[in-house]
PDB file of C-alpha atoms in Angstrom:
ATOM      1  CA  LYS A   1      26.806 -17.239 -23.782  1.00  0.00           C
ATOM      2  CA  GLN A   2      28.747 -15.291 -21.187  1.00  0.00           C
ATOM      3  CA  SER A   3      31.755 -16.667 -19.381  1.00  0.00           C
ATOM      4  CA  ASP A   4      30.888 -18.760 -16.328  1.00  0.00           C
ATOM      5  CA  ASP A   5      32.316 -16.447 -13.684  1.00  0.00           C
ATOM      6  CA  GLU A   6      30.198 -13.589 -15.022  1.00  0.00           C
ATOM      7  CA  SER A   7      26.866 -15.389 -15.284  1.00  0.00           C
ATOM      8  CA  SER A   8      27.112 -17.392 -12.065  1.00  0.00           C
ATOM      9  CA  GLU A   9      26.897 -14.224  -9.979  1.00  0.00           C
ATOM     10  CA  GLU A  10      23.773 -13.001 -11.740  1.00  0.00           C
ATOM     11  CA  GLU A  11      22.112 -16.406 -11.702  1.00  0.00           C
ATOM     12  CA  ASP A  12      20.882 -15.871  -8.128  1.00  0.00           C
ATOM     13  CA  PHE A  13      18.841 -12.843  -9.143  1.00  0.00           C
ATOM     14  CA  LYS A  14      17.354 -14.315 -12.325  1.00  0.00           C
ATOM     15  CA  LEU A  15      13.907 -15.776 -11.838  1.00  0.00           C
ATOM     16  CA  PRO A  16      12.139 -18.064 -14.280  1.00  0.00           C
ATOM     17  CA  ARG A  17      10.183 -16.006 -16.762  1.00  0.00           C
ATOM     18  CA  ASN A  18       6.776 -17.312 -15.725  1.00  0.00           C
ATOM     19  CA  THR A  19       7.523 -16.482 -12.088  1.00  0.00           C
ATOM     20  CA  VAL A  20       8.325 -12.916 -13.064  1.00  0.00           C
ATOM     21  CA  LYS A  21       5.116 -12.734 -15.085  1.00  0.00           C
ATOM     22  CA  ARG A  22       3.127 -14.035 -12.138  1.00  0.00           C
ATOM     23  CA  MET A  23       4.751 -11.489  -9.836  1.00  0.00           C
ATOM     24  CA  ARG A  24       3.977  -8.669 -12.258  1.00  0.00           C
ATOM     25  CA  LYS A  25       0.374  -9.785 -12.524  1.00  0.00           C
ATOM     26  CA  SER A  26      -0.092  -9.934  -8.764  1.00  0.00           C
ATOM     27  CA  GLU A  27       1.628  -6.561  -8.526  1.00  0.00           C
ATOM     28  CA  LYS A  28      -1.004  -5.131 -10.865  1.00  0.00           C
ATOM     29  CA  THR A  29      -3.884  -6.560  -8.869  1.00  0.00           C
ATOM     30  CA  LEU A  30      -2.225  -5.336  -5.693  1.00  0.00           C
ATOM     31  CA  LYS A  31      -2.039  -1.837  -7.147  1.00  0.00           C
ATOM     32  CA  ILE A  32      -5.720  -1.974  -8.049  1.00  0.00           C
ATOM     33  CA  GLU A  33      -6.641  -3.199  -4.568  1.00  0.00           C
ATOM     34  CA  THR A  34      -4.505  -0.493  -2.988  1.00  0.00           C
ATOM     35  CA  ARG A  35      -6.144   2.117  -5.184  1.00  0.00           C
ATOM     36  CA  ASN A  36      -9.585   0.916  -4.115  1.00  0.00           C
ATOM     37  CA  GLN A  37      -8.584   0.926  -0.462  1.00  0.00           C
ATOM     38  CA  PHE A  38      -7.192   4.420  -0.874  1.00  0.00           C
ATOM     39  CA  ALA A  39     -10.427   5.570  -2.473  1.00  0.00           C
ATOM     40  CA  ASN A  40     -12.354   4.131   0.461  1.00  0.00           C
ATOM     41  CA  LEU A  41     -10.048   5.879   2.904  1.00  0.00           C
ATOM     42  CA  MET A  42     -10.518   9.157   1.070  1.00  0.00           C
ATOM     43  CA  GLU A  43     -14.294   8.790   1.269  1.00  0.00           C
ATOM     44  CA  GLU A  44     -14.053   8.118   4.998  1.00  0.00           C
ATOM     45  CA  ASP A  45     -11.833  11.167   5.447  1.00  0.00           C
ATOM     46  CA  ILE A  46     -14.236  13.360   3.502  1.00  0.00           C
ATOM     47  CA  ASP A  47     -16.973  12.410   5.960  1.00  0.00           C
ATOM     48  CA  GLU A  48     -14.879  13.864   8.756  1.00  0.00           C
ATOM     49  CA  ASP A  49     -13.861  17.006   6.870  1.00  0.00           C
ATOM     50  CA  HIS A  50     -16.805  19.068   8.112  1.00  0.00           C
ATOM     51  CA  ARG A  51     -15.150  19.268  11.535  1.00  0.00           C
ATOM     52  CA  PRO A  52     -13.525  22.588  12.453  1.00  0.00           C
ATOM     53  CA  MET A  53      -9.781  22.631  11.763  1.00  0.00           C
ATOM     54  CA  GLU A  54      -8.606  23.220  15.344  1.00  0.00           C
ATOM     55  CA  GLU A  55     -10.542  20.170  16.492  1.00  0.00           C
ATOM     56  CA  GLU A  56      -9.054  18.151  13.617  1.00  0.00           C
ATOM     57  CA  ASP A  57      -5.537  19.084  14.697  1.00  0.00           C
ATOM     58  CA  LYS A  58      -6.160  17.990  18.278  1.00  0.00           C
ATOM     59  CA  GLN A  59      -7.521  14.647  17.122  1.00  0.00           C
ATOM     60  CA  VAL A  60      -4.832  13.817  14.563  1.00  0.00           C
ATOM     61  CA  GLU A  61      -2.291  12.679  17.160  1.00  0.00           C
ATOM     62  CA  GLY A  62      -4.745  10.281  18.762  1.00  0.00           C
ATOM     63  CA  THR A  63      -6.453   8.960  15.653  1.00  0.00           C
ATOM     64  CA  ARG A  64      -3.446   8.284  13.431  1.00  0.00           C
ATOM     65  CA  THR A  65      -2.438   5.251  15.491  1.00  0.00           C
ATOM     66  CA  THR A  66      -5.874   3.962  16.489  1.00  0.00           C
ATOM     67  CA  LYS A  67      -7.637   4.461  13.161  1.00  0.00           C
ATOM     68  CA  THR A  68      -5.981   1.461  11.541  1.00  0.00           C
ATOM     69  CA  THR A  69      -6.573  -0.977  14.401  1.00  0.00           C
ATOM     70  CA  THR A  70     -10.070  -0.101  15.635  1.00  0.00           C
ATOM     71  CA  LYS A  71     -12.938   0.520  13.227  1.00  0.00           C
ATOM     72  CA  SER A  72     -15.073   2.568  15.617  1.00  0.00           C
ATOM     73  CA  PRO A  73     -16.444   5.877  14.317  1.00  0.00           C
ATOM     74  CA  ALA A  74     -14.858   8.931  15.931  1.00  0.00           C
ATOM     75  CA  LYS A  75     -18.050  10.668  16.971  1.00  0.00           C
TER      76      LYS A  75
END
Protein backbone atom coordinates (compact mmCIF):
# COMPACT_ATOMS: atom_id res chain seq x y z
CA LYS A 1 0.00 0.00 0.00
CA GLN A 2 1.03 3.60 -0.52
CA SER A 3 1.85 5.95 2.31
CA ASP A 4 -1.20 7.64 3.84
CA ASP A 5 -0.43 11.19 2.74
CA GLU A 6 -0.18 10.04 -0.87
CA SER A 7 -3.35 7.96 -1.05
CA SER A 8 -5.59 10.26 0.98
CA GLU A 9 -5.44 12.93 -1.72
CA GLU A 10 -6.44 10.52 -4.48
CA GLU A 11 -9.16 8.89 -2.41
CA ASP A 12 -11.63 11.66 -3.29
CA PHE A 13 -11.40 10.87 -6.99
CA LYS A 14 -11.59 7.08 -6.68
CA LEU A 15 -15.08 5.70 -7.17
CA PRO A 16 -16.19 2.20 -6.26
CA ARG A 17 -15.59 -0.12 -9.17
CA ASN A 18 -19.24 -0.95 -9.74
CA THR A 19 -20.11 2.75 -9.85
CA VAL A 20 -17.52 3.28 -12.55
CA LYS A 21 -18.89 0.31 -14.47
CA ARG A 22 -22.40 1.69 -14.21
CA MET A 23 -21.22 5.09 -15.42
CA ARG A 24 -19.43 3.52 -18.37
CA LYS A 25 -22.51 1.53 -19.28
CA SER A 26 -24.78 4.57 -19.17
CA GLU A 27 -22.16 6.46 -21.16
CA LYS A 28 -22.41 3.81 -23.88
CA THR A 29 -26.19 3.98 -24.01
CA LEU A 30 -25.97 7.76 -24.02
CA LYS A 31 -23.64 7.60 -27.01
CA ILE A 32 -26.05 5.32 -28.83
CA GLU A 33 -28.98 7.62 -28.05
CA THR A 34 -26.99 10.64 -29.18
CA ARG A 35 -26.06 8.86 -32.39
CA ASN A 36 -29.71 8.07 -33.06
CA GLN A 37 -30.74 11.64 -32.34
CA PHE A 38 -28.00 12.87 -34.64
CA ALA A 39 -29.19 10.54 -37.38
CA ASN A 40 -32.71 11.90 -36.96
CA LEU A 41 -31.41 15.46 -37.13
CA MET A 42 -29.49 14.65 -40.29
CA GLU A 43 -32.61 13.22 -41.90
CA GLU A 44 -34.55 16.36 -40.98
CA ASP A 45 -31.79 18.53 -42.43
CA ILE A 46 -31.74 16.54 -45.65
CA ASP A 47 -35.43 17.31 -46.10
CA GLU A 48 -34.60 21.00 -46.11
CA ASP A 49 -31.57 20.70 -48.39
CA HIS A 50 -33.55 21.22 -51.59
CA ARG A 51 -33.88 24.91 -50.71
CA PRO A 52 -31.70 27.34 -52.67
CA MET A 53 -28.49 28.23 -50.82
CA GLU A 54 -29.10 31.99 -50.51
CA GLU A 55 -32.43 31.31 -48.83
CA GLU A 56 -30.74 28.80 -46.50
CA ASP A 57 -28.20 31.41 -45.43
CA LYS A 58 -30.89 33.95 -44.61
CA GLN A 59 -32.77 31.42 -42.51
CA VAL A 60 -29.82 30.01 -40.57
CA GLU A 61 -29.64 32.94 -38.14
CA GLY A 62 -33.31 32.64 -37.25
CA THR A 63 -33.64 28.87 -37.18
CA ARG A 64 -30.54 27.93 -35.19
CA THR A 65 -32.07 29.22 -31.95
CA THR A 66 -35.72 28.35 -32.55
CA LYS A 67 -35.22 24.90 -34.08
CA THR A 68 -34.43 23.26 -30.76
CA THR A 69 -37.31 24.79 -28.80
CA THR A 70 -40.21 24.73 -31.28
CA LYS A 71 -40.95 21.69 -33.42
CA SER A 72 -42.89 23.53 -36.13
CA PRO A 73 -41.90 22.84 -39.74
CA ALA A 74 -40.19 25.78 -41.45
CA LYS A 75 -42.40 25.93 -44.51
